[in-house]
XYZ file of N, CA and C in Angstrom:
450
model
N -52.243 -112.686 -122.515
C -50.923 -111.883 -122.101
C -50.623 -110.790 -123.050
N -51.552 -110.572 -123.969
C -51.309 -109.472 -124.979
C -50.388 -109.721 -126.101
N -49.958 -111.069 -126.236
C -49.073 -111.288 -127.341
C -49.869 -111.210 -128.776
N -49.023 -111.089 -129.811
C -49.566 -111.087 -131.186
C -49.955 -112.480 -131.476
N -51.089 -112.715 -132.117
C -51.397 -114.091 -132.581
C -51.614 -114.174 -133.979
N -51.148 -113.295 -134.762
C -51.150 -113.269 -136.163
C -52.541 -113.431 -136.689
N -52.688 -114.496 -137.662
C -53.974 -114.826 -138.314
C -54.588 -115.979 -137.551
N -54.211 -116.308 -136.529
C -54.663 -117.629 -135.735
C -56.082 -117.306 -135.383
N -56.880 -118.458 -135.373
C -58.306 -118.273 -134.839
C -58.451 -118.120 -133.405
N -59.371 -117.297 -133.031
C -59.604 -117.104 -131.677
C -61.058 -116.948 -131.406
N -61.546 -117.304 -130.160
C -63.022 -117.260 -129.861
C -63.353 -115.904 -129.514
N -62.522 -115.014 -129.032
C -62.981 -113.687 -128.651
C -63.584 -113.581 -127.181
N -63.600 -114.700 -126.465
C -64.287 -114.703 -125.215
C -63.313 -114.109 -124.104
N -63.924 -113.886 -122.829
C -63.094 -113.485 -121.830
C -62.524 -114.631 -120.944
N -62.723 -115.892 -121.509
C -62.218 -116.939 -120.710
C -60.687 -116.996 -120.518
N -59.900 -116.475 -121.476
C -58.529 -116.402 -121.529
C -58.076 -115.738 -120.098
N -58.664 -114.684 -119.845
C -58.223 -113.880 -118.511
C -58.346 -114.783 -117.351
N -59.482 -115.597 -117.249
C -59.574 -116.514 -116.175
C -58.498 -117.661 -116.160
N -58.309 -118.212 -117.317
C -57.318 -119.245 -117.415
C -55.977 -118.725 -117.141
N -55.611 -117.586 -117.612
C -54.227 -117.084 -117.338
C -53.943 -116.699 -115.839
N -55.020 -116.499 -115.060
C -54.747 -116.300 -113.612
C -54.772 -117.439 -112.809
N -55.012 -118.651 -113.374
C -55.051 -119.968 -112.571
C -53.688 -120.576 -112.908
N -52.836 -120.668 -111.766
C -51.632 -121.362 -111.927
C -51.637 -122.702 -112.344
N -52.780 -123.479 -112.132
C -52.838 -124.924 -112.625
C -53.072 -125.097 -113.969
N -53.481 -124.045 -114.830
C -53.693 -124.145 -116.164
C -52.379 -123.799 -116.854
N -51.813 -124.733 -117.743
C -50.581 -124.536 -118.282
C -50.693 -124.008 -119.702
N -50.155 -122.973 -120.044
C -50.131 -122.427 -121.341
C -48.815 -122.636 -121.981
N -48.796 -123.278 -123.145
C -47.574 -123.483 -123.723
C -46.770 -122.205 -124.118
N -45.471 -122.101 -123.902
C -44.554 -120.948 -124.142
C -44.097 -120.992 -125.497
N -44.117 -122.137 -126.166
C -43.436 -122.190 -127.535
C -44.493 -122.824 -128.458
N -44.517 -122.369 -129.652
C -45.489 -122.653 -130.596
C -44.873 -122.892 -132.028
N -45.601 -123.691 -132.892
C -45.232 -123.844 -134.263
C -46.174 -122.923 -135.143
N -45.614 -122.120 -135.868
C -46.394 -121.099 -136.684
C -46.136 -121.456 -138.138
N -47.130 -120.917 -139.044
C -46.783 -121.066 -140.429
C -47.290 -119.762 -141.148
N -46.564 -119.410 -142.220
C -46.890 -118.243 -143.004
C -46.408 -118.600 -144.416
N -46.438 -117.581 -145.400
C -46.001 -117.721 -146.686
C -44.531 -117.961 -146.658
N -43.787 -117.726 -145.552
C -42.331 -117.877 -145.513
C -41.999 -119.290 -145.010
N -43.135 -120.146 -144.695
C -42.843 -121.387 -144.235
C -43.178 -121.636 -142.758
N -42.651 -122.706 -142.176
C -43.077 -123.132 -140.872
C -41.929 -122.861 -139.857
N -42.197 -122.434 -138.689
C -41.043 -122.230 -137.729
C -41.556 -122.443 -136.318
N -40.667 -122.731 -135.324
C -41.058 -122.879 -134.010
C -40.576 -121.635 -133.222
N -41.354 -120.941 -132.439
C -41.068 -119.573 -131.867
C -41.579 -119.581 -130.454
N -41.047 -118.647 -129.705
C -41.633 -118.349 -128.427
C -42.955 -117.676 -128.686
N -43.947 -117.925 -127.820
C -45.306 -117.315 -128.010
C -45.298 -115.764 -128.190
N -44.315 -115.075 -127.637
C -44.199 -113.569 -127.817
C -43.510 -113.122 -129.059
N -43.147 -114.188 -129.972
C -42.470 -113.792 -131.157
C -43.191 -113.982 -132.520
N -44.564 -114.381 -132.261
C -45.521 -114.607 -133.376
C -45.605 -113.249 -134.328
N -45.520 -113.421 -135.478
C -45.648 -112.162 -136.415
C -47.095 -111.991 -136.934
N -47.458 -110.908 -137.298
C -48.916 -110.501 -137.790
C -49.295 -111.463 -138.927
N -48.525 -112.004 -139.759
C -48.969 -112.818 -140.816
C -48.889 -114.292 -140.597
N -48.481 -114.631 -139.277
C -48.295 -116.019 -139.035
C -49.580 -116.643 -138.375
N -49.726 -118.050 -138.482
C -50.874 -118.808 -137.909
C -50.238 -119.710 -136.970
N -50.731 -119.691 -135.840
C -50.219 -120.714 -134.815
C -51.032 -121.896 -134.972
N -50.312 -123.064 -135.288
C -50.921 -124.325 -135.705
C -50.606 -125.500 -134.759
N -49.702 -125.308 -133.899
C -49.372 -126.491 -133.107
C -48.471 -125.932 -131.921
N -48.276 -126.736 -130.856
C -47.188 -126.394 -129.902
C -45.906 -127.029 -130.343
N -44.821 -126.428 -129.829
C -43.538 -126.963 -130.276
C -43.045 -127.966 -129.421
N -41.858 -128.580 -129.897
C -41.104 -129.582 -129.141
C -40.565 -128.955 -127.738
N -40.204 -127.726 -127.750
C -39.780 -127.081 -126.422
C -40.874 -127.087 -125.549
N -42.169 -126.793 -125.910
C -43.369 -126.839 -125.037
C -43.516 -128.249 -124.502
N -43.433 -129.301 -125.362
C -43.618 -130.588 -124.857
C -42.591 -130.867 -123.797
N -41.371 -130.521 -123.982
C -40.295 -130.806 -122.882
C -40.682 -130.055 -121.652
N -41.114 -128.874 -121.711
C -41.609 -128.074 -120.447
C -42.795 -128.807 -119.868
N -43.757 -129.145 -120.705
C -44.880 -129.972 -120.100
C -44.476 -131.327 -119.482
N -43.619 -132.020 -120.082
C -43.049 -133.295 -119.611
C -42.573 -133.270 -118.259
N -41.967 -132.191 -117.717
C -41.511 -132.011 -116.411
C -42.671 -131.845 -115.481
N -43.620 -131.048 -115.920
C -44.688 -130.844 -115.011
C -45.543 -132.208 -114.967
N -45.765 -132.861 -116.124
C -46.554 -134.037 -116.020
C -45.909 -135.149 -115.285
N -44.607 -135.282 -115.400
C -44.094 -136.436 -114.571
C -44.148 -136.253 -113.049
N -44.498 -135.040 -112.601
C -44.614 -134.765 -111.178
C -46.119 -134.709 -110.677
N -47.146 -134.771 -111.679
C -48.517 -134.619 -111.459
C -49.062 -135.835 -110.939
N -50.106 -135.625 -110.084
C -50.798 -136.721 -109.496
C -52.128 -136.971 -110.326
N -52.506 -136.031 -110.865
C -53.746 -135.955 -111.885
C -53.485 -135.046 -113.034
N -53.806 -135.781 -114.244
C -53.597 -134.888 -115.506
C -55.008 -134.863 -116.223
N -55.342 -133.694 -116.568
C -56.595 -133.576 -117.377
C -56.192 -132.894 -118.548
N -56.431 -133.693 -119.738
C -56.173 -133.288 -121.025
C -57.457 -133.253 -121.999
N -57.829 -132.095 -122.593
C -59.013 -131.983 -123.335
C -58.643 -131.329 -124.696
N -58.716 -132.176 -125.865
C -58.524 -131.662 -127.182
C -57.102 -131.664 -127.647
N -56.975 -131.638 -129.080
C -55.588 -131.720 -129.565
C -54.790 -130.393 -129.313
N -53.455 -130.488 -129.370
C -52.616 -129.428 -129.188
C -52.522 -128.527 -130.414
N -52.776 -129.021 -131.541
C -52.622 -128.203 -132.760
C -53.880 -128.356 -133.641
N -53.641 -127.892 -134.881
C -54.748 -128.011 -135.817
C -54.701 -129.275 -136.470
N -55.291 -130.302 -135.603
C -55.191 -131.736 -135.876
C -55.759 -132.069 -137.252
N -56.902 -131.504 -137.725
C -57.669 -131.861 -138.797
C -56.795 -131.516 -140.078
N -55.931 -130.555 -139.869
C -55.037 -130.213 -141.114
C -53.571 -130.707 -140.987
N -53.456 -131.829 -140.223
C -52.209 -132.525 -140.148
C -51.207 -132.121 -139.233
N -51.576 -131.096 -138.446
C -50.605 -130.674 -137.276
C -50.730 -131.521 -136.108
N -50.229 -132.695 -136.210
C -50.413 -133.743 -135.130
C -49.328 -133.929 -134.141
N -48.113 -133.413 -134.577
C -46.952 -133.641 -133.843
C -47.021 -133.283 -132.217
N -47.487 -132.172 -131.912
C -47.689 -131.768 -130.573
C -48.736 -132.721 -129.761
N -49.753 -132.991 -130.388
C -50.789 -133.893 -129.911
C -50.202 -135.351 -129.564
N -49.485 -135.913 -130.590
C -48.840 -137.204 -130.449
C -47.854 -137.184 -129.391
N -47.031 -136.210 -129.399
C -45.907 -136.212 -128.221
C -46.525 -136.000 -126.969
N -47.634 -135.221 -126.818
C -48.282 -135.080 -125.468
C -48.945 -136.386 -125.097
N -49.496 -137.054 -126.075
C -50.160 -138.330 -125.686
C -49.201 -139.426 -125.179
N -47.943 -139.397 -125.829
C -46.967 -140.383 -125.324
C -46.444 -140.010 -123.954
N -46.354 -138.648 -123.731
C -45.739 -138.216 -122.439
C -46.852 -138.558 -121.378
N -47.976 -138.285 -121.488
C -49.104 -138.580 -120.607
C -49.276 -140.138 -120.264
N -49.224 -140.887 -121.451
C -49.299 -142.255 -121.361
C -48.162 -142.883 -120.465
N -47.067 -142.345 -120.370
C -45.960 -142.890 -119.462
C -45.783 -142.143 -118.177
N -46.841 -141.305 -117.817
C -46.853 -140.712 -116.648
C -47.518 -141.592 -115.480
N -47.124 -141.356 -114.326
C -47.602 -142.223 -113.180
C -48.911 -141.724 -112.652
N -49.323 -140.528 -112.827
C -50.519 -139.907 -112.351
C -51.734 -140.508 -113.028
N -52.996 -140.250 -112.421
C -54.239 -140.502 -113.012
C -54.387 -139.571 -114.252
N -54.783 -140.123 -115.336
C -54.823 -139.402 -116.686
C -56.428 -139.407 -117.081
N -56.861 -138.249 -117.214
C -58.345 -138.068 -117.708
C -58.220 -137.236 -119.028
N -58.802 -137.861 -119.988
C -58.599 -137.327 -121.407
C -59.926 -137.192 -122.106
N -60.096 -136.191 -122.806
C -61.441 -136.022 -123.554
C -61.250 -135.403 -124.844
N -62.224 -135.702 -125.650
C -62.270 -135.107 -126.969
C -62.124 -136.118 -128.138
N -62.803 -136.111 -129.228
C -62.701 -136.938 -130.361
C -61.314 -137.100 -130.897
N -60.712 -136.018 -131.334
C -59.500 -135.902 -131.847
C -58.351 -136.429 -130.950
N -58.536 -136.166 -129.689
C -57.564 -136.599 -128.678
C -57.724 -138.162 -128.684
N -58.942 -138.695 -128.605
C -59.082 -140.005 -128.594
C -58.562 -140.730 -129.786
N -58.760 -140.055 -130.969
C -58.156 -140.590 -132.226
C -56.619 -140.681 -132.173
N -55.991 -139.614 -131.660
C -54.507 -139.709 -131.456
C -53.994 -140.898 -130.702
N -54.750 -141.165 -129.515
C -54.350 -142.159 -128.597
C -54.569 -143.531 -129.207
N -55.581 -143.608 -130.073
C -55.934 -144.971 -130.752
C -54.789 -145.022 -131.808
N -54.566 -144.051 -132.651
C -53.429 -144.134 -133.591
C -52.122 -144.574 -133.069
N -51.779 -144.204 -131.800
C -50.581 -144.573 -131.254
C -50.689 -145.853 -130.528
N -51.804 -146.459 -130.399
C -51.973 -147.693 -129.767
C -51.850 -147.586 -128.277
N -52.198 -146.535 -127.675
C -51.945 -146.120 -126.123
C -53.253 -146.187 -125.400
N -54.356 -146.619 -125.913
C -55.552 -146.464 -125.175
C -55.470 -147.037 -123.813
N -54.903 -148.207 -123.576
C -54.740 -148.810 -122.233
C -53.926 -148.152 -121.305
N -53.239 -147.171 -121.684
C -52.348 -146.336 -120.774
C -53.021 -145.110 -120.088
N -54.306 -144.988 -120.373
C -54.988 -143.719 -119.714
C -55.980 -144.297 -118.771
N -56.154 -143.468 -117.715
C -57.173 -143.867 -116.632
C -58.519 -143.752 -117.019
N -58.986 -142.688 -117.792
C -60.313 -142.469 -118.184
C -60.253 -141.602 -119.607
N -61.021 -142.077 -120.570
C -61.030 -141.419 -121.896
C -62.483 -141.132 -122.188
N -62.827 -140.001 -122.653
C -64.187 -139.684 -122.928
C -64.147 -139.106 -124.462
N -65.071 -139.579 -125.299
C -65.139 -138.980 -126.585
C -65.769 -137.721 -126.694
N -66.484 -137.255 -125.589
C -67.215 -135.982 -125.553
C -66.422 -135.074 -124.686
N -65.455 -134.462 -125.238
C -64.614 -133.548 -124.475
C -65.257 -132.418 -123.846
N -66.158 -131.719 -124.582
C -66.860 -130.634 -124.051
C -67.816 -131.015 -122.890
N -68.534 -132.028 -123.039
C -69.505 -132.630 -122.101
C -68.581 -133.037 -120.889
N -67.436 -133.678 -120.980
C -66.615 -134.072 -119.993
C -66.198 -132.711 -119.090
N -65.797 -131.752 -119.773
C -65.377 -130.526 -119.016
C -66.479 -129.897 -118.175
N -67.781 -130.002 -118.912
C -68.958 -129.431 -118.273
C -69.378 -130.266 -117.118
N -69.266 -131.562 -117.207
C -69.555 -132.385 -116.009
C -68.529 -132.125 -114.797
N -67.228 -131.998 -115.143
C -66.228 -131.797 -114.228
C -66.473 -130.408 -113.510
N -66.875 -129.374 -114.204
C -67.186 -127.987 -113.732
C -68.437 -128.022 -112.904
N -69.447 -128.671 -113.306
C -70.856 -128.610 -112.790
C -71.236 -129.798 -111.953
N -70.440 -130.862 -112.074
C -70.880 -132.067 -111.427
C -72.089 -132.671 -111.798
N -72.670 -132.332 -112.963
C -73.707 -132.976 -113.584
C -73.983 -132.494 -115.022
N -74.914 -133.136 -115.678
C -75.144 -132.806 -117.174
C -76.653 -132.813 -117.232
N -77.184 -132.066 -118.227
C -78.611 -132.061 -118.450
C -79.295 -133.445 -118.558
N -78.626 -134.377 -119.230
C -79.223 -135.753 -119.458
C -79.300 -136.473 -118.026
N -78.205 -136.250 -117.246
C -78.230 -136.727 -115.807
C -79.318 -136.225 -115.073
N -79.489 -134.934 -115.068
C -80.549 -134.230 -114.344
C -81.839 -134.705 -114.781
N -82.152 -134.975 -116.026
C -83.463 -135.556 -116.524
C -83.638 -136.829 -115.927
N -82.650 -137.716 -115.924
C -82.855 -139.115 -115.414
C -83.043 -139.036 -113.846
């Protein structure tokens, strides 16, 4: 969308353009940022040049909760924040939200799985894969190299 992302990591690929044009892909509107001035929750269009986006905010979780509660199928891959550095709040909140949803829940990724296990919610999800990237590849291409070889 052309918003400032500060010192946040980015892949530099053109995938973002494709994602932004798909109405089924939900992009969080509120984020948690950190800089030398501390941590704060802001709208995605308010990130400053010296800030690092490290998680989604509680406001984004509330927005996602409304969508998730109405969804028949939920696909979630990867943590919502910099999970390895302790930014687990958004991931844990989303895990709880999806766990209580009535739709089919398909979840992938090692850190995502770890969060679900830490919360004791493993039995609340329809399908969980430790291989998040491979799961997305399978869903996109309906096969994987190992399956083709067999």
